[in-house]
Tab-separated table of C-alpha atoms in Angstrom:
chain	number	residue	atom	x	y	z
A	859	ARG	CA	0.000	0.000	0.000
A	860	VAL	CA	1.246	3.447	-0.918
A	861	ILE	CA	-0.206	6.717	0.336
A	862	ILE	CA	0.669	9.826	-1.642
A	863	TRP	CA	0.414	12.640	0.887
A	864	ASN	CA	1.913	15.705	-0.791
A	865	THR	CA	4.308	17.025	-3.395
A	866	ALA	CA	6.650	19.984	-3.123
A	867	ASP	CA	8.824	22.024	-5.480
A	868	VAL	CA	7.274	20.474	-8.594
A	869	ILE	CA	8.357	22.390	-11.668
A	870	LEU	CA	5.740	24.763	-13.050
A	871	GLU	CA	5.112	23.637	-16.604
A	872	GLU	CA	2.238	25.840	-17.731
A	873	THR	CA	1.421	29.523	-18.012
A	874	SER	CA	-2.069	30.556	-16.926
A	875	ILE	CA	-4.321	32.919	-18.860
A	876	THR	CA	-3.008	35.726	-16.635
A	877	GLY	CA	0.659	34.880	-17.187
A	878	GLU	CA	1.243	33.005	-13.900
A	879	GLN	CA	3.487	29.934	-13.885
A	880	MET	CA	1.539	26.906	-12.618
A	881	SER	CA	1.052	23.153	-12.874
A	882	ASP	CA	-2.012	20.923	-12.565
A	883	ILE	CA	-0.313	18.146	-10.618
A	884	TYR	CA	-1.159	14.488	-10.283
A	885	VAL	CA	0.908	11.449	-9.323
A	886	LYS	CA	0.904	8.063	-11.044
A	887	GLY	CA	2.334	4.810	-9.696
A	888	TRP	CA	2.721	1.112	-10.469
A	889	ILE	CA	4.797	-1.980	-9.725
A	890	ALA	CA	7.266	-2.582	-12.555
A	891	GLY	CA	6.344	-5.652	-14.583
A	892	ILE	CA	2.684	-5.544	-13.562
A	893	GLU	CA	2.087	-2.202	-15.328
A	894	GLU	CA	-1.402	-1.662	-13.924
A	895	SER	CA	-0.991	1.963	-12.928
A	896	GLN	CA	-3.023	3.989	-10.465
A	897	LYS	CA	-3.123	7.758	-10.172
A	898	THR	CA	-4.269	10.444	-7.787
A	899	ASP	CA	-6.812	13.100	-8.515
A	900	VAL	CA	-5.511	16.440	-9.797
A	901	HIS	CA	-4.330	19.344	-7.690
A	902	TYR	CA	-5.254	22.187	-10.051
A	903	ARG	CA	-3.408	25.482	-10.390
A	904	SER	CA	-0.457	24.835	-8.117
A	905	LEU	CA	1.460	28.100	-8.171
A	906	ASP	CA	4.407	26.958	-6.035
A	907	GLY	CA	4.835	23.275	-6.893
A	908	GLU	CA	2.925	22.066	-3.841
A	909	GLY	CA	0.271	19.394	-4.311
A	910	ASN	CA	-2.024	17.876	-1.664
A	911	PHE	CA	-3.549	14.450	-2.234
A	912	ASN	CA	-4.099	12.032	0.685
A	913	TRP	CA	-4.515	9.258	-1.876
A	914	ARG	CA	-4.007	5.514	-1.483
A	915	TYR	CA	-2.698	3.024	-4.021
A	916	ILE	CA	-3.106	-0.709	-3.442
A	917	PHE	CA	-0.767	-3.014	-5.363
A	918	PRO	CA	-1.224	-6.743	-4.745
A	919	PHE	CA	1.721	-8.875	-5.894
A	920	MET	CA	3.348	-12.246	-5.289
A	921	TYR	CA	6.839	-12.091	-3.781
A	922	LEU	CA	9.426	-14.841	-3.466
A	923	ALA	CA	11.495	-13.939	-0.409
A	924	ALA	CA	14.324	-16.382	-1.107
A	925	GLU	CA	14.927	-15.026	-4.616
A	926	LYS	CA	13.888	-11.446	-3.734
A	927	VAL	CA	11.727	-11.165	-6.844
A	928	VAL	CA	8.132	-10.441	-7.795
A	929	VAL	CA	6.317	-13.114	-9.783
A	930	VAL	CA	4.447	-11.676	-12.759
A	931	ARG	CA	1.928	-13.883	-14.519
A	932	LYS	CA	0.285	-12.739	-17.712
A	933	LYS	CA	-1.105	-14.054	-20.971
A	934	ALA	CA	0.940	-13.493	-24.105
A	935	HIS	CA	-2.310	-12.645	-25.928
A	936	PHE	CA	-5.823	-12.073	-24.673
A	937	TRP	CA	-6.946	-15.261	-26.432
A	938	SER	CA	-4.181	-17.374	-24.864
A	939	LEU	CA	-5.211	-20.073	-22.411
A	940	ASP	CA	-1.836	-20.419	-20.706
A	941	GLU	CA	-0.015	-17.777	-18.693
A	942	THR	CA	3.655	-16.949	-18.885
A	943	GLU	CA	5.587	-16.346	-15.666
A	944	ASP	CA	8.376	-13.825	-15.191
A	945	GLN	CA	10.426	-12.957	-12.130
A	946	VAL	CA	11.406	-9.312	-11.787
A	947	PRO	CA	12.925	-7.119	-9.055
A	948	PRO	CA	10.337	-5.489	-6.760
A	949	ARG	CA	10.391	-1.943	-8.150
A	950	LEU	CA	7.873	0.787	-7.384
A	951	VAL	CA	7.622	3.481	-10.051
A	952	ILE	CA	6.240	6.912	-9.120
A	953	GLN	CA	5.745	9.648	-11.715
A	954	VAL	CA	4.615	13.263	-11.427
A	955	TRP	CA	2.546	14.679	-14.298
A	956	ASP	CA	0.991	17.955	-15.343
A	957	ASN	CA	-2.639	17.517	-16.381
A	958	ASP	CA	-3.651	19.183	-19.651
A	959	GLN	CA	-7.271	19.517	-20.737
A	960	PHE	CA	-6.811	19.995	-24.472
A	961	SER	CA	-3.461	18.304	-25.182
A	962	PRO	CA	-1.496	15.279	-23.920
A	963	ASP	CA	-0.412	15.481	-20.289
A	964	ASP	CA	3.170	16.570	-19.597
A	965	PHE	CA	5.599	14.218	-17.864
A	966	LEU	CA	7.437	16.100	-15.109
A	967	GLY	CA	9.551	13.576	-13.238
A	968	GLN	CA	10.002	10.034	-11.982
A	969	LEU	CA	11.161	8.096	-8.949
A	970	GLU	CA	11.997	4.397	-9.178
A	971	LEU	CA	12.498	2.433	-5.963
A	972	ASN	CA	13.841	-1.089	-5.608
A	973	LEU	CA	11.873	-2.086	-2.512
A	974	ASN	CA	14.735	-4.316	-1.340
A	975	ARG	CA	17.225	-1.470	-1.444
A	976	MET	CA	15.483	1.866	-1.595
A	977	PRO	CA	17.072	5.258	-0.839
A	978	LYS	CA	16.248	6.306	2.684
A	979	PRO	CA	13.655	9.116	2.650
A	980	THR	CA	14.123	12.427	4.413
A	981	LYS	CA	11.856	13.684	7.155
A	982	SER	CA	11.176	17.024	5.467
A	983	SER	CA	10.909	18.352	1.926
A	984	ARG	CA	13.668	20.861	2.660
A	985	ARG	CA	16.196	18.056	3.150
A	986	CYS	CA	15.004	16.085	0.125
A	987	SER	CA	17.518	16.285	-2.744
A	988	LEU	CA	19.281	14.469	-5.558
A	989	GLN	CA	21.919	13.385	-3.054
A	990	GLN	CA	19.535	10.629	-1.932
A	991	LEU	CA	19.823	8.874	-5.297
A	992	PRO	CA	22.648	6.472	-6.226
A	993	SER	CA	22.657	7.615	-9.849
A	994	TYR	CA	23.342	11.275	-9.071
A	995	GLY	CA	26.684	12.979	-9.589
A	996	ASP	CA	29.543	13.100	-12.048
A	997	GLY	CA	29.834	9.633	-13.467
A	998	GLY	CA	27.260	8.407	-10.958
A	999	ARG	CA	27.729	7.821	-7.240
A	1000	SER	CA	28.525	4.356	-5.969
A	1001	SER	CA	25.481	2.704	-4.436
A	1002	SER	CA	27.430	2.135	-1.213
A	1003	SER	CA	27.566	5.911	-0.612
A	1004	VAL	CA	23.758	6.159	-0.457
A	1005	GLU	CA	21.914	5.093	2.679
A	1006	THR	CA	19.247	2.527	1.812
A	1007	VAL	CA	16.448	0.643	3.569
A	1008	SER	CA	14.490	-2.501	2.768
A	1009	LEU	CA	10.709	-2.400	2.834
A	1010	PHE	CA	10.683	-6.171	3.338
A	1011	GLU	CA	12.614	-5.714	6.585
A	1012	MET	CA	11.021	-2.507	7.886
A	1013	LYS	CA	7.435	-3.208	6.632
A	1014	ARG	CA	6.654	0.519	6.601
A	1015	VAL	CA	8.669	3.475	5.306
A	1016	TYR	CA	7.593	7.116	5.329
A	1017	GLY	CA	9.149	10.347	4.149
A	1018	TRP	CA	10.181	12.461	1.166
A	1019	TRP	CA	11.845	11.277	-2.044
A	1020	PRO	CA	13.058	13.286	-5.069
A	1021	CYS	CA	11.595	12.946	-8.556
A	1022	VAL	CA	13.898	13.559	-11.482
A	1023	ALA	CA	13.967	14.010	-15.238
A	1024	GLN	CA	16.923	13.652	-17.562
A	1025	GLU	CA	17.205	14.416	-21.234
A	1026	ALA	CA	19.652	12.449	-23.351
A	1027	GLY	CA	23.149	13.830	-22.897
A	1028	GLU	CA	22.089	16.221	-20.130
A	1029	GLU	CA	22.449	16.203	-16.361
A	1030	MET	CA	19.746	14.824	-14.100
A	1031	GLN	CA	17.335	17.516	-12.911
A	1032	LEU	CA	15.326	17.644	-9.705
A	1033	THR	CA	11.750	18.250	-10.885
A	1034	GLY	CA	9.755	17.652	-7.701
A	1035	LYS	CA	9.523	15.947	-4.325
A	1036	VAL	CA	6.961	13.392	-3.154
A	1037	GLU	CA	5.864	12.690	0.418
A	1038	MET	CA	4.513	9.186	0.769
A	1039	ALA	CA	4.102	6.221	3.079
A	1040	ILE	CA	4.840	2.724	1.770
A	1041	GLU	CA	3.519	-0.238	3.752
A	1042	LEU	CA	3.962	-3.949	3.107
A	1043	LEU	CA	1.260	-6.379	4.249
A	1044	THR	CA	0.722	-10.076	3.802
A	1045	LYS	CA	-2.540	-11.224	2.254
A	1046	GLU	CA	-3.860	-12.104	5.715
A	1047	GLU	CA	-2.870	-8.725	7.163
A	1048	ALA	CA	-4.500	-6.903	4.247
A	1049	GLU	CA	-7.755	-8.811	4.784
A	1050	SER	CA	-7.748	-7.992	8.500
A	1051	LYS	CA	-6.974	-4.293	7.815
A	1052	PRO	CA	-9.180	-3.439	4.806
A	1053	ALA	CA	-8.670	-0.199	2.927
A	1054	GLY	CA	-10.047	1.296	-0.277
A	1055	LYS	CA	-8.153	2.841	-3.158
A	1056	GLY	CA	-7.922	6.610	-3.305
A	1057	ARG	CA	-10.265	7.844	-0.591
A	1058	ASP	CA	-12.947	5.261	-1.391
A	1059	GLU	CA	-14.599	3.061	1.200
A	1060	PRO	CA	-13.509	1.337	3.272
A	1061	ASN	CA	-11.554	4.502	3.965
A	1062	GLN	CA	-9.555	3.279	6.940
A	1063	ASN	CA	-6.145	1.996	8.029
A	1064	PRO	CA	-5.638	4.945	7.978
A	1065	THR	CA	-8.621	7.184	7.211
A	1066	LEU	CA	-7.714	9.683	4.501
A	1067	ASP	CA	-9.378	13.095	4.688
A	1068	GLU	CA	-10.037	15.339	1.722
A	1069	PRO	CA	-6.860	17.329	1.072
A	1070	ASN	CA	-6.755	20.888	2.347
A	1071	ARG	CA	-6.097	22.603	-0.959
A	1072	PRO	CA	-6.011	26.386	-1.405
A	1073	ALA	CA	-9.073	28.137	-2.769
A	1074	THR	CA	-7.149	28.839	-5.986
A	1075	SER	CA	-7.021	25.109	-6.827
A	1076	PHE	CA	-9.802	24.562	-9.393
A	1077	ARG	CA	-10.406	24.009	-13.114
A	1078	TRP	CA	-10.852	27.493	-14.492
A	1079	PHE	CA	-13.200	26.564	-17.361
A	1080	THR	CA	-15.639	24.653	-15.120
A	1081	SER	CA	-15.698	27.255	-12.326
A	1082	PRO	CA	-16.607	30.637	-13.850
A	1083	PHE	CA	-17.279	32.360	-10.517
A	1084	LYS	CA	-13.979	31.217	-9.020
A	1085	THR	CA	-12.246	32.240	-12.228
A	1086	LEU	CA	-13.745	35.708	-11.902
A	1087	ARG	CA	-12.760	35.981	-8.228
A	1088	TYR	CA	-9.334	34.372	-8.068
A	1089	ILE	CA	-7.943	35.013	-11.535
A	1090	ILE	CA	-9.565	37.946	-13.283
A	1091	TRP	CA	-10.461	40.072	-10.247
A	1092	ARG	CA	-7.202	39.369	-8.365
A	1093	ASN	CA	-5.036	40.320	-11.335
A	1094	TYR	CA	-7.115	43.009	-13.023
A	1095	LYS	CA	-9.264	44.564	-10.299
A	1096	TRP	CA	-7.712	48.053	-10.566
A	1097	ILE	CA	-8.218	48.073	-14.332
A	1098	ILE	CA	-11.839	46.961	-13.880
A	1099	ILE	CA	-12.433	49.565	-11.163
A	1100	GLY	CA	-10.894	52.237	-13.384
A	1101	ILE	CA	-13.143	51.286	-16.275
A	1102	LEU	CA	-16.225	51.347	-14.061
């Protein structure tokens, strides 16, 4: 189970109709090899890279402790009767996206965690940086220089991790930070502690409240009165008053 609590310092990809830099942030996640992704709702009009979600993912998977791998079973084709079986490292992929209404969404950054050896999270967004990642630095840092933890030993890990983007031939860039809790449960434990995806029922273990987003977080074209108040009036009130 993964709970996406917040994001911070996400790059601002869009320009609003009033010229403000902003992003409509959402977070997507999946277990590598299984590829059935889940995503949060959208935190609209983030003006500072902060996003608030309180959103739960649930990823059931089969794990072989001795081999430290996830077993992935799938059909080669939808008409196939037999399943193929692969064994892959237990990797959690988290991506941050900018939601676009009239064009494809923009990829902002990614975090990939090997759950057996994941970079230790920081306790605050201020301390979260590229230095947590083994692949950062000139020529790459040795993995031994990065403090790591195992979810399979700790069962629950909480904190902040960096999301990055890297163009071919360019240096890795910090494009956002994600606050999340990752919890590992057996099938029996999951059945005894039920929880719904997102904020759906049963919303428990733990209960996730609606995020406390600022009043400026809304879709401008579906909220004309908020658009008038928080965008047009806030930015052009003296011009409007002068005209009147």
